[in-house]
Short mmCIF file of C-alpha atoms in Angstrom, two decimals:
data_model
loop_
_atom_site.label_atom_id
_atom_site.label_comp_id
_atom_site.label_asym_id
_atom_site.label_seq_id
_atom_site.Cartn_x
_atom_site.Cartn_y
_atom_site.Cartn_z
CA UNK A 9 0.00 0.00 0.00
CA UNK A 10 1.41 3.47 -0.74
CA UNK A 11 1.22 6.07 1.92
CA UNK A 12 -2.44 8.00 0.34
CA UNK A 13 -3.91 4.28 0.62
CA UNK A 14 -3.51 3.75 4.05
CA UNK A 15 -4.34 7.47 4.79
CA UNK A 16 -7.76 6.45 2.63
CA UNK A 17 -7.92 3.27 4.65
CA UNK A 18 -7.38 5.03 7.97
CA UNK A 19 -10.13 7.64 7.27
CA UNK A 20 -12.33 4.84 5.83
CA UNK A 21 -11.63 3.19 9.16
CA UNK A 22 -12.28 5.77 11.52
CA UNK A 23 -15.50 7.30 9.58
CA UNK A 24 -17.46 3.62 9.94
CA UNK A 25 -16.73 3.44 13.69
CA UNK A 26 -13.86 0.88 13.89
CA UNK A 27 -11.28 2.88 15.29
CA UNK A 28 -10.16 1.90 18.51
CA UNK A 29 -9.97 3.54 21.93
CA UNK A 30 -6.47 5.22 22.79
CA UNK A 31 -5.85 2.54 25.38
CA UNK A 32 -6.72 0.33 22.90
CA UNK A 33 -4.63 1.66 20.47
CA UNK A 34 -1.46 2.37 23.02
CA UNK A 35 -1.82 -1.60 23.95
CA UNK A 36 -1.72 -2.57 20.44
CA UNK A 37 1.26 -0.78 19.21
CA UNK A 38 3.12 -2.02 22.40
CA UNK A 39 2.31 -5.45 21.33
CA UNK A 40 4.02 -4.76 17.78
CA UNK A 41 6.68 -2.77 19.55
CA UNK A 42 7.35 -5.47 21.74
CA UNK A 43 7.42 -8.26 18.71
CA UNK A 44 9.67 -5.83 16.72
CA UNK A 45 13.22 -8.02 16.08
CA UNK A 46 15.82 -5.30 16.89
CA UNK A 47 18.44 -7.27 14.99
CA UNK A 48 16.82 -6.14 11.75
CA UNK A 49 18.51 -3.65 9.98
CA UNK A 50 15.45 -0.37 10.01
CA UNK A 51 13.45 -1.70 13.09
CA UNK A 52 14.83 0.82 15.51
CA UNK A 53 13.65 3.61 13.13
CA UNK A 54 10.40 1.88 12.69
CA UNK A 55 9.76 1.23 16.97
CA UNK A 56 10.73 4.99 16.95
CA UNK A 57 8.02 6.37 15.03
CA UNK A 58 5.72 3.98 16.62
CA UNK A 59 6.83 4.67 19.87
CA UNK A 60 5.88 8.56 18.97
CA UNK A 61 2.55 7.56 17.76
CA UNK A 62 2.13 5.74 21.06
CA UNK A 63 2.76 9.12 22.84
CA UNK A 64 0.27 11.00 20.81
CA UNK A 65 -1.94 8.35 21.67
CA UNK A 66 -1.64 8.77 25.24
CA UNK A 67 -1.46 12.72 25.14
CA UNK A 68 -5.07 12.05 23.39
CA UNK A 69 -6.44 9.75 26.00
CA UNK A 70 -5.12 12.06 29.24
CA UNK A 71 -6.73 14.73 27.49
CA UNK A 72 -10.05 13.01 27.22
CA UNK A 73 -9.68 11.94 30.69
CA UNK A 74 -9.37 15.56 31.74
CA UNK A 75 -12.92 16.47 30.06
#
């Protein structure tokens, strides 16, 4: 998939209602963080920019928490 395919596929996603919760979300990408193999040449780039989406994640959910 090129990058405007998944950005399609994200919006398609979130518009019918099957996007998850933050928590959700923030325990899902630890799971692929957490299966990530290091040893592979690009992962530590890749469990970097997952790692930040993580955090926006959780700035999102403290922020609905403080509504």
């Amino acid at each position: 998939m090129n990058r405007t395919d998944v950005l399609i596929a994200i919006a398609e996603i979130a518009h019918t209602g099957g996007a998850a919760t933050p928590e959700d979300a923030i325990a899902q990408l630890a799971m692929i963080i957490d299966d990530l193999e290091l040893s592979h040449g690009g992962a530590e780039h890749v469990m970097e920019m997952l790692l930040r989406i993580a955090a926006c994640l959780w700035n999102l959910q403290q922020e609905r928490l403080r509504v």
